[in-house]
PDB file of C-alpha atoms and ligand atoms in Angstrom:
ATOM      1  CA  MET A 255      -8.491 -15.988 -11.363  1.00 86.00           C
ATOM      2  CA  LYS A 256      -6.377 -14.132  -8.800  1.00 92.00           C
ATOM      3  CA  HIS A 257      -6.617 -10.343  -8.785  1.00 97.00           C
ATOM      4  CA  TYR A 258      -3.523  -8.330  -7.863  1.00 98.00           C
ATOM      5  CA  THR A 259      -3.002  -4.780  -6.665  1.00 98.00           C
ATOM      6  CA  ILE A 260       0.473  -3.320  -7.177  1.00 98.00           C
ATOM      7  CA  VAL A 261       1.130   0.035  -5.525  1.00 98.00           C
ATOM      8  CA  GLY A 262       4.201   2.174  -6.165  1.00 98.00           C
ATOM      9  CA  ASN A 263       4.962   4.527  -3.289  1.00 98.00           C
ATOM     10  CA  TRP A 264       7.153   7.264  -4.731  1.00 98.00           C
ATOM     11  CA  LYS A 265       7.717   8.820  -1.285  1.00 98.00           C
ATOM     12  CA  MET A 266       9.495  12.201  -1.691  1.00 98.00           C
ATOM     13  CA  HIS A 267      10.550  11.621  -5.313  1.00 98.00           C
ATOM     14  CA  PHE A 268       9.210  13.103  -8.568  1.00 98.00           C
ATOM     15  CA  GLY A 269       7.413  15.824  -6.607  1.00 97.00           C
ATOM     16  CA  GLN A 270       7.773  18.344  -9.426  1.00 98.00           C
ATOM     17  CA  PRO A 271       4.864  17.947 -11.847  1.00 98.00           C
ATOM     18  CA  GLU A 272       7.098  17.885 -14.954  1.00 98.00           C
ATOM     19  CA  ALA A 273       9.298  15.107 -13.540  1.00 98.00           C
ATOM     20  CA  ALA A 274       6.250  13.105 -12.455  1.00 98.00           C
ATOM     21  CA  VAL A 275       4.584  13.418 -15.876  1.00 98.00           C
ATOM     22  CA  LYS A 276       7.784  12.374 -17.622  1.00 98.00           C
ATOM     23  CA  TYR A 277       7.966   9.345 -15.390  1.00 98.00           C
ATOM     24  CA  VAL A 278       4.317   8.380 -15.965  1.00 98.00           C
ATOM     25  CA  LYS A 279       4.893   8.554 -19.721  1.00 97.00           C
ATOM     26  CA  LYS A 280       7.746   6.047 -19.333  1.00 98.00           C
ATOM     27  CA  LEU A 281       5.459   3.725 -17.379  1.00 98.00           C
ATOM     28  CA  HIS A 282       2.756   3.996 -20.036  1.00 97.00           C
ATOM     29  CA  GLU A 283       5.233   2.970 -22.715  1.00 97.00           C
ATOM     30  CA  ARG A 284       5.785  -0.276 -20.821  1.00 97.00           C
ATOM     31  CA  VAL A 285       2.596  -1.182 -18.970  1.00 97.00           C
ATOM     32  CA  LYS A 286      -0.696  -2.066 -20.647  1.00 96.00           C
ATOM     33  CA  PRO A 287      -4.044  -2.287 -18.849  1.00 97.00           C
ATOM     34  CA  HIS A 288      -5.008  -5.648 -17.374  1.00 97.00           C
ATOM     35  CA  THR A 289      -8.421  -6.676 -16.054  1.00 96.00           C
ATOM     36  CA  HIS A 290      -6.996  -8.595 -13.105  1.00 97.00           C
ATOM     37  CA  VAL A 291      -4.140  -6.348 -12.054  1.00 98.00           C
ATOM     38  CA  THR A 292      -4.780  -2.925 -10.548  1.00 98.00           C
ATOM     39  CA  SER A 293      -1.653  -0.782 -10.740  1.00 98.00           C
ATOM     40  CA  VAL A 294      -1.469   2.266  -8.524  1.00 98.00           C
ATOM     41  CA  VAL A 295       1.067   5.094  -8.337  1.00 98.00           C
ATOM     42  CA  ALA A 296       1.427   7.245  -5.223  1.00 98.00           C
ATOM     43  CA  PRO A 297       3.206  10.517  -6.051  1.00 98.00           C
ATOM     44  CA  PRO A 298       3.849  13.339  -3.578  1.00 98.00           C
ATOM     45  CA  PHE A 299       0.949  15.788  -3.084  1.00 98.00           C
ATOM     46  CA  THR A 300       2.577  18.417  -5.299  1.00 98.00           C
ATOM     47  CA  ALA A 301       2.467  16.093  -8.313  1.00 98.00           C
ATOM     48  CA  LEU A 302      -0.967  14.538  -7.705  1.00 98.00           C
ATOM     49  CA  ALA A 303      -2.896  16.841 -10.046  1.00 98.00           C
ATOM     50  CA  ALA A 304      -0.396  16.460 -12.878  1.00 98.00           C
ATOM     51  CA  VAL A 305      -0.287  12.678 -12.478  1.00 98.00           C
ATOM     52  CA  ALA A 306      -4.086  12.414 -12.218  1.00 97.00           C
ATOM     53  CA  GLU A 307      -4.316  14.324 -15.484  1.00 97.00           C
ATOM     54  CA  GLU A 308      -1.613  12.315 -17.236  1.00 97.00           C
ATOM     55  CA  VAL A 309      -2.477   8.722 -16.296  1.00 95.00           C
ATOM     56  CA  GLU A 310      -4.750   6.640 -18.427  1.00 93.00           C
ATOM     57  CA  SER A 311      -7.129   5.515 -15.725  1.00 91.00           C
ATOM     58  CA  ASP A 312      -7.614   2.021 -17.107  1.00 93.00           C
ATOM     59  CA  THR A 313      -3.873   1.419 -16.652  1.00 96.00           C
ATOM     60  CA  PHE A 314      -2.953   3.299 -13.464  1.00 97.00           C
ATOM     61  CA  LYS A 315      -4.928   4.524 -10.489  1.00 98.00           C
ATOM     62  CA  VAL A 316      -3.581   7.295  -8.281  1.00 98.00           C
ATOM     63  CA  ALA A 317      -2.952   7.219  -4.533  1.00 98.00           C
ATOM     64  CA  ALA A 318      -2.005   9.928  -2.063  1.00 98.00           C
ATOM     65  CA  GLN A 319       0.642   9.083   0.531  1.00 98.00           C
ATOM     66  CA  ASN A 320      -1.162  10.516   3.546  1.00 98.00           C
ATOM     67  CA  LEU A 321      -4.193  12.551   4.630  1.00 98.00           C
ATOM     68  CA  HIS A 322      -5.376  14.527   7.640  1.00 98.00           C
ATOM     69  CA  GLU A 323      -8.017  12.977   9.865  1.00 98.00           C
ATOM     70  CA  CYS A 324     -10.333  16.020   9.763  1.00 98.00           C
ATOM     71  CA  ASP A 325     -12.252  17.050   6.666  1.00 98.00           C
ATOM     72  CA  GLU A 326     -11.495  20.770   7.121  1.00 98.00           C
ATOM     73  CA  GLY A 327     -10.375  23.270   9.727  1.00 98.00           C
ATOM     74  CA  ALA A 328      -7.462  25.296  11.013  1.00 98.00           C
ATOM     75  CA  TYR A 329      -4.707  22.794  10.220  1.00 98.00           C
ATOM     76  CA  THR A 330      -1.983  24.680   8.415  1.00 98.00           C
ATOM     77  CA  GLY A 331      -0.245  22.678   5.761  1.00 97.00           C
ATOM     78  CA  GLU A 332      -2.478  19.618   5.992  1.00 98.00           C
ATOM     79  CA  ILE A 333      -4.392  17.841   3.216  1.00 98.00           C
ATOM     80  CA  SER A 334      -7.811  16.309   3.924  1.00 98.00           C
ATOM     81  CA  ALA A 335      -9.777  13.529   2.226  1.00 98.00           C
ATOM     82  CA  PRO A 336     -12.243  15.924   0.520  1.00 98.00           C
ATOM     83  CA  MET A 337      -9.238  17.823  -0.903  1.00 98.00           C
ATOM     84  CA  LEU A 338      -8.029  14.594  -2.508  1.00 98.00           C
ATOM     85  CA  LYS A 339     -11.297  13.894  -4.289  1.00 92.00           C
ATOM     86  CA  GLY A 340     -10.876  13.891  -8.022  1.00 94.00           C
ATOM     87  CA  LEU A 341      -7.098  13.550  -7.642  1.00 97.00           C
ATOM     88  CA  ALA A 342      -6.700  10.181  -5.937  1.00 98.00           C
ATOM     89  CA  ARG A 343      -8.781   7.014  -5.528  1.00 98.00           C
ATOM     90  CA  TYR A 344      -6.486   5.499  -2.901  1.00 98.00           C
ATOM     91  CA  VAL A 345      -4.571   6.823   0.076  1.00 98.00           C
ATOM     92  CA  ILE A 346      -1.719   5.244   2.024  1.00 98.00           C
ATOM     93  CA  VAL A 347      -2.356   5.482   5.769  1.00 98.00           C
ATOM     94  CA  GLY A 348      -0.053   4.776   8.699  1.00 98.00           C
ATOM     95  CA  HIS A 349       3.098   4.122   6.694  1.00 98.00           C
ATOM     96  CA  SER A 350       5.933   3.185   9.061  1.00 97.00           C
ATOM     97  CA  GLU A 351       7.897   6.277   8.032  1.00 97.00           C
ATOM     98  CA  ARG A 352       5.010   8.411   9.274  1.00 98.00           C
ATOM     99  CA  ARG A 353       4.692   6.356  12.443  1.00 97.00           C
ATOM    100  CA  ARG A 354       8.412   6.816  13.009  1.00 96.00           C
ATOM    101  CA  TYR A 355       9.145  10.397  11.947  1.00 97.00           C
ATOM    102  CA  GLU A 356       5.738  12.009  12.525  1.00 97.00           C
ATOM    103  CA  HIS A 357       4.907   9.891  15.581  1.00 97.00           C
ATOM    104  CA  GLU A 358       1.553   8.815  14.193  1.00 98.00           C
ATOM    105  CA  THR A 359      -0.290   6.584  16.620  1.00 98.00           C
ATOM    106  CA  ASP A 360      -2.858   3.873  15.924  1.00 98.00           C
ATOM    107  CA  LYS A 361      -5.497   6.154  17.429  1.00 98.00           C
ATOM    108  CA  GLN A 362      -4.694   8.883  14.910  1.00 98.00           C
ATOM    109  CA  ILE A 363      -4.329   6.362  12.099  1.00 98.00           C
ATOM    110  CA  ALA A 364      -7.798   5.004  12.956  1.00 98.00           C
ATOM    111  CA  LYS A 365      -9.248   8.483  12.401  1.00 98.00           C
ATOM    112  CA  LYS A 366      -7.393   8.777   9.090  1.00 98.00           C
ATOM    113  CA  VAL A 367      -8.706   5.425   7.860  1.00 98.00           C
ATOM    114  CA  ALA A 368     -12.237   6.531   8.796  1.00 98.00           C
ATOM    115  CA  ALA A 369     -11.724   9.902   7.066  1.00 98.00           C
ATOM    116  CA  ALA A 370     -10.605   8.139   3.890  1.00 98.00           C
ATOM    117  CA  VAL A 371     -13.552   5.749   3.662  1.00 98.00           C
ATOM    118  CA  ARG A 372     -15.992   8.554   4.541  1.00 97.00           C
ATOM    119  CA  CYS A 373     -14.837  10.252   1.330  1.00 97.00           C
ATOM    120  CA  ASP A 374     -14.917   7.101  -0.827  1.00 97.00           C
ATOM    121  CA  LEU A 375     -11.161   6.761  -0.933  1.00 98.00           C
ATOM    122  CA  THR A 376      -9.661   3.300  -0.572  1.00 98.00           C
ATOM    123  CA  ALA A 377      -7.314   3.317   2.418  1.00 98.00           C
ATOM    124  CA  ILE A 378      -4.103   1.316   2.177  1.00 98.00           C
ATOM    125  CA  LEU A 379      -3.439   0.733   5.870  1.00 98.00           C
ATOM    126  CA  CYS A 380       0.189  -0.154   6.648  1.00 98.00           C
ATOM    127  CA  VAL A 381       1.071  -2.407   9.563  1.00 98.00           C
ATOM    128  CA  GLY A 382       4.320  -4.120  10.477  1.00 97.00           C
ATOM    129  CA  GLU A 383       6.696  -4.927  13.291  1.00 96.00           C
ATOM    130  CA  LYS A 384      10.079  -3.365  14.030  1.00 94.00           C
ATOM    131  CA  LEU A 385      13.309  -5.333  14.138  1.00 93.00           C
ATOM    132  CA  ASP A 386      13.337  -5.754  17.932  1.00 93.00           C
ATOM    133  CA  ASP A 387       9.686  -6.942  17.906  1.00 94.00           C
ATOM    134  CA  ARG A 388      10.707  -9.554  15.368  1.00 94.00           C
ATOM    135  CA  GLN A 389      13.784 -10.599  17.336  1.00 91.00           C
ATOM    136  CA  GLU A 390      11.653 -11.041  20.445  1.00 93.00           C
ATOM    137  CA  GLY A 391       9.128 -13.118  18.480  1.00 92.00           C
ATOM    138  CA  HIS A 392       6.360 -10.516  18.724  1.00 94.00           C
ATOM    139  CA  SER A 393       5.656  -9.903  15.016  1.00 93.00           C
ATOM    140  CA  LYS A 394       2.112 -11.280  15.102  1.00 96.00           C
ATOM    141  CA  ARG A 395       1.176  -9.582  18.355  1.00 97.00           C
ATOM    142  CA  VAL A 396       2.343  -6.176  17.150  1.00 97.00           C
ATOM    143  CA  VAL A 397       0.430  -6.454  13.906  1.00 98.00           C
ATOM    144  CA  VAL A 398      -2.752  -7.637  15.658  1.00 98.00           C
ATOM    145  CA  ASP A 399      -2.539  -4.681  18.083  1.00 98.00           C
ATOM    146  CA  GLN A 400      -2.053  -2.259  15.177  1.00 98.00           C
ATOM    147  CA  LEU A 401      -5.117  -3.689  13.405  1.00 98.00           C
ATOM    148  CA  HIS A 402      -7.289  -3.465  16.521  1.00 98.00           C
ATOM    149  CA  GLY A 403      -6.236   0.162  16.971  1.00 98.00           C
ATOM    150  CA  ALA A 404      -6.267   1.347  13.369  1.00 98.00           C
ATOM    151  CA  LEU A 405      -9.570  -0.295  12.430  1.00 98.00           C
ATOM    152  CA  SER A 406     -11.409   0.812  15.562  1.00 98.00           C
ATOM    153  CA  GLN A 407     -13.333   3.615  13.851  1.00 98.00           C
ATOM    154  CA  VAL A 408     -14.743   1.752  10.856  1.00 98.00           C
ATOM    155  CA  ALA A 409     -17.678  -0.611  10.377  1.00 98.00           C
ATOM    156  CA  ALA A 410     -17.962  -3.954   8.579  1.00 98.00           C
ATOM    157  CA  GLU A 411     -19.365  -2.301   5.454  1.00 97.00           C
ATOM    158  CA  ASP A 412     -16.208  -0.148   5.178  1.00 98.00           C
ATOM    159  CA  ILE A 413     -13.823  -3.100   4.935  1.00 98.00           C
ATOM    160  CA  LYS A 414     -14.299  -3.384   1.174  1.00 97.00           C
ATOM    161  CA  ASP A 415     -12.646   0.068   0.951  1.00 97.00           C
ATOM    162  CA  ILE A 416      -9.624  -0.890   3.027  1.00 98.00           C
ATOM    163  CA  ILE A 417      -6.499  -2.694   1.886  1.00 98.00           C
ATOM    164  CA  ILE A 418      -3.968  -3.890   4.449  1.00 98.00           C
ATOM    165  CA  ALA A 419      -0.277  -3.646   3.587  1.00 98.00           C
ATOM    166  CA  TYR A 420       1.966  -5.811   5.727  1.00 97.00           C
ATOM    167  CA  GLU A 421       5.345  -4.109   5.767  1.00 97.00           C
ATOM    168  CA  PRO A 422       7.884  -5.395   8.281  1.00 95.00           C
ATOM    169  CA  VAL A 423       9.657  -2.167   9.263  1.00 93.00           C
ATOM    170  CA  TRP A 424      13.085  -3.831   9.217  1.00 92.00           C
ATOM    171  CA  ALA A 425      12.544  -4.755   5.547  1.00 93.00           C
ATOM    172  CA  ILE A 426      11.640  -1.277   4.293  1.00 92.00           C
ATOM    173  CA  GLY A 427      14.329   0.376   2.226  1.00 87.00           C
ATOM    174  CA  THR A 428      16.979  -1.946   3.625  1.00 89.00           C
ATOM    175  CA  GLY A 429      17.274  -4.493   0.824  1.00 85.00           C
ATOM    176  CA  GLU A 430      16.670  -7.084   3.547  1.00 84.00           C
ATOM    177  CA  TYR A 431      13.350  -8.506   2.418  1.00 81.00           C
ATOM    178  CA  ALA A 432      11.295 -10.915   4.482  1.00 89.00           C
ATOM    179  CA  GLU A 433      11.296 -14.485   3.237  1.00 91.00           C
ATOM    180  CA  PRO A 434       7.842 -15.530   2.011  1.00 92.00           C
ATOM    181  CA  GLU A 435       7.779 -18.314   4.653  1.00 92.00           C
ATOM    182  CA  GLU A 436       8.183 -15.659   7.331  1.00 92.00           C
ATOM    183  CA  VAL A 437       5.531 -13.403   5.795  1.00 95.00           C
ATOM    184  CA  ARG A 438       2.882 -16.077   5.349  1.00 94.00           C
ATOM    185  CA  PRO A 439       1.964 -16.671   9.033  1.00 95.00           C
ATOM    186  CA  VAL A 440       1.722 -12.924   9.702  1.00 96.00           C
ATOM    187  CA  VAL A 441      -0.460 -12.381   6.671  1.00 97.00           C
ATOM    188  CA  ASN A 442      -2.690 -15.248   7.789  1.00 96.00           C
ATOM    189  CA  VAL A 443      -3.037 -13.672  11.205  1.00 97.00           C
ATOM    190  CA  ILE A 444      -3.957 -10.358   9.564  1.00 98.00           C
ATOM    191  CA  ARG A 445      -6.797 -12.009   7.657  1.00 97.00           C
ATOM    192  CA  GLN A 446      -7.928 -13.910  10.735  1.00 97.00           C
ATOM    193  CA  THR A 447      -7.901 -10.767  12.903  1.00 98.00           C
ATOM    194  CA  VAL A 448      -9.902  -8.684  10.446  1.00 98.00           C
ATOM    195  CA  GLU A 449     -12.342 -11.590  10.067  1.00 98.00           C
ATOM    196  CA  GLU A 450     -12.757 -11.815  13.837  1.00 98.00           C
ATOM    197  CA  MET A 451     -13.360  -8.080  14.046  1.00 98.00           C
ATOM    198  CA  PHE A 452     -15.821  -7.698  11.170  1.00 98.00           C
ATOM    199  CA  GLY A 453     -17.088 -11.159  10.206  1.00 97.00           C
ATOM    200  CA  ARG A 454     -16.359 -13.471   7.335  1.00 95.00           C
ATOM    201  CA  ASP A 455     -18.831 -11.942   4.872  1.00 96.00           C
ATOM    202  CA  ALA A 456     -17.395  -8.445   5.148  1.00 96.00           C
ATOM    203  CA  THR A 457     -13.828  -9.639   4.798  1.00 95.00           C
ATOM    204  CA  SER A 458     -14.102 -12.279   2.072  1.00 94.00           C
ATOM    205  CA  GLY A 459     -12.636  -9.885  -0.525  1.00 95.00           C
ATOM    206  CA  LEU A 460      -9.982  -8.403   1.795  1.00 97.00           C
ATOM    207  CA  ARG A 461      -6.786  -7.529  -0.057  1.00 98.00           C
ATOM    208  CA  ILE A 462      -3.503  -7.915   1.813  1.00 98.00           C
ATOM    209  CA  LEU A 463      -0.312  -6.602   0.229  1.00 98.00           C
ATOM    210  CA  TYR A 464       3.298  -7.289   1.148  1.00 97.00           C
ATOM    211  CA  GLY A 465       5.829  -4.455   1.205  1.00 97.00           C
ATOM    212  CA  GLY A 466       9.507  -4.188   2.084  1.00 96.00           C
ATOM    213  CA  SER A 467      12.411  -4.274  -0.399  1.00 95.00           C
ATOM    214  CA  VAL A 468      10.222  -5.724  -3.150  1.00 96.00           C
ATOM    215  CA  GLU A 469      11.965  -5.923  -6.501  1.00 96.00           C
ATOM    216  CA  PRO A 470      11.464  -7.785  -9.785  1.00 98.00           C
ATOM    217  CA  ASP A 471      13.644 -10.661  -8.635  1.00 97.00           C
ATOM    218  CA  ASN A 472      11.786 -11.408  -5.405  1.00 96.00           C
ATOM    219  CA  CYS A 473       8.193 -10.366  -6.153  1.00 97.00           C
ATOM    220  CA  LYS A 474       6.960 -13.594  -7.668  1.00 97.00           C
ATOM    221  CA  ALA A 475       7.155 -15.616  -4.467  1.00 96.00           C
ATOM    222  CA  TYR A 476       4.986 -13.096  -2.593  1.00 96.00           C
ATOM    223  CA  LEU A 477       2.449 -12.887  -5.382  1.00 97.00           C
ATOM    224  CA  GLN A 478       2.113 -16.656  -5.402  1.00 96.00           C
ATOM    225  CA  ALA A 479       1.496 -16.867  -1.648  1.00 94.00           C
ATOM    226  CA  GLU A 480      -2.062 -17.779  -0.720  1.00 91.00           C
ATOM    227  CA  ASN A 481      -3.237 -14.768   1.257  1.00 92.00           C
ATOM    228  CA  ILE A 482      -1.171 -12.114  -0.509  1.00 96.00           C
ATOM    229  CA  SER A 483      -2.942 -10.244  -3.257  1.00 96.00           C
ATOM    230  CA  GLY A 484      -0.420  -7.601  -4.161  1.00 98.00           C
ATOM    231  CA  LEU A 485       2.584  -5.487  -3.295  1.00 98.00           C
ATOM    232  CA  LEU A 486       3.466  -2.089  -1.887  1.00 98.00           C
ATOM    233  CA  VAL A 487       6.680  -1.127  -3.619  1.00 98.00           C
ATOM    234  CA  GLY A 488       8.947   1.731  -2.526  1.00 97.00           C
ATOM    235  CA  GLY A 489      12.473   1.969  -3.955  1.00 97.00           C
ATOM    236  CA  ALA A 490      11.767  -0.174  -7.014  1.00 98.00           C
ATOM    237  CA  SER A 491       8.734   1.951  -7.900  1.00 98.00           C
ATOM    238  CA  ILE A 492      10.873   4.979  -8.741  1.00 98.00           C
ATOM    239  CA  ASN A 493      12.716   2.988 -11.368  1.00 98.00           C
ATOM    240  CA  TYR A 494      10.335   2.620 -14.307  1.00 98.00           C
ATOM    241  CA  GLU A 495      12.062  -0.485 -15.644  1.00 98.00           C
ATOM    242  CA  GLN A 496      11.767  -2.238 -12.306  1.00 98.00           C
ATOM    243  CA  PHE A 497       8.225  -1.143 -11.522  1.00 98.00           C
ATOM    244  CA  SER A 498       6.964  -2.132 -14.979  1.00 98.00           C
ATOM    245  CA  ARG A 499       8.660  -5.501 -14.635  1.00 98.00           C
ATOM    246  CA  ILE A 500       6.913  -6.086 -11.304  1.00 98.00           C
ATOM    247  CA  VAL A 501       3.527  -5.152 -12.799  1.00 98.00           C
ATOM    248  CA  LYS A 502       4.146  -7.408 -15.793  1.00 98.00           C
ATOM    249  CA  ILE A 503       5.071 -10.328 -13.528  1.00 98.00           C
ATOM    250  CA  ALA A 504       1.777  -9.827 -11.674  1.00 98.00           C
ATOM    251  CA  GLN A 505      -0.110  -9.685 -14.990  1.00 98.00           C
ATOM    252  CA  HIS A 506       1.551 -12.880 -16.142  1.00 97.00           C
ATOM    253  CA  LEU A 507       0.751 -14.658 -12.860  1.00 97.00           C
ATOM    254  CA  ALA A 508      -2.858 -13.466 -13.007  1.00 97.00           C
ATOM    255  CA  ASP A 509      -3.164 -14.867 -16.535  1.00 96.00           C
ATOM    256  CA  SER A 510      -1.820 -18.227 -15.477  1.00 93.00           C
ATOM    257  CA  SER A 511      -3.784 -18.495 -12.212  1.00 87.00           C
TER     258      SER A 511
HETATM  259  P1  LIG B 751      10.860  -0.335  -0.107  1.00 74.92           P
HETATM  260  O1  LIG B 751       9.693   0.548   0.543  1.00 74.92           O
HETATM  261  O2  LIG B 751      10.238  -1.131  -1.236  1.00 74.92           O
HETATM  262  O3  LIG B 751      11.858   0.670  -0.608  1.00 74.92           O
HETATM  263  O4  LIG B 751      11.396  -1.207   0.950  1.00 74.92           O
HETATM  264  C1  LIG B 751       8.417   0.007   0.777  1.00 74.92           C
HETATM  265  C2  LIG B 751       7.549   1.064   1.407  1.00 74.92           C
HETATM  266  O5  LIG B 751       8.063   1.931   2.105  1.00 74.92           O
HETATM  267  O6  LIG B 751       6.315   1.044   1.243  1.00 74.92           O
END
């Protein structure tokens, strides 16, 4: 049976604890636990504690959207992996919005991935090419380079705590999703690259998610693709009807796989 992971990245929405709790209640009314679908919500830091308290952990896990690469120190305003313990089980790392607006580099992202796994958090490492990379036919090369950089500080035994999210940058928040036929070869190259880096044994359970303008109407095709085991959902995850529909589609597909 196929196992799916569906992650909702709330970005800078529902950051007030009351709003986040209200939203989680709506999700709970619609989504029931499922053995083969892990559903994850990623609220802003300010709502993490309230969401962690509110969620029924057999139905939803909690993710942070970022972390600092050091465990502690003089880093005003930053949040480290040890600070997330007890609040989140997952953490999104290297999202393209952070690469773009905060100028995060693969070198820095590598340290963040290592910091996450050091603290028993599952890192959701985002990779993906920009529009001009795609137009020049460099999608695979860009993603391979990002993987080599961002996974340079972890060992084979850490791979079980790392999920890769393939998110073509041009498809994020644009409504212009990547056709599954276009996603498939890149996802295959992701698996192959991680296998080459860490060996087949360590990577046999590797989870690769697709992200970029995912919605209820287009999610099925990704979920049915061979090397895709879940989704990273942005815009549609802040609409409880849409996010619950996506989770239910994954549950249905898992049941029939
Ligand atoms: P989107 O965002 O679903 O709104 O395209 C995806 C993401 O940023 O992870």
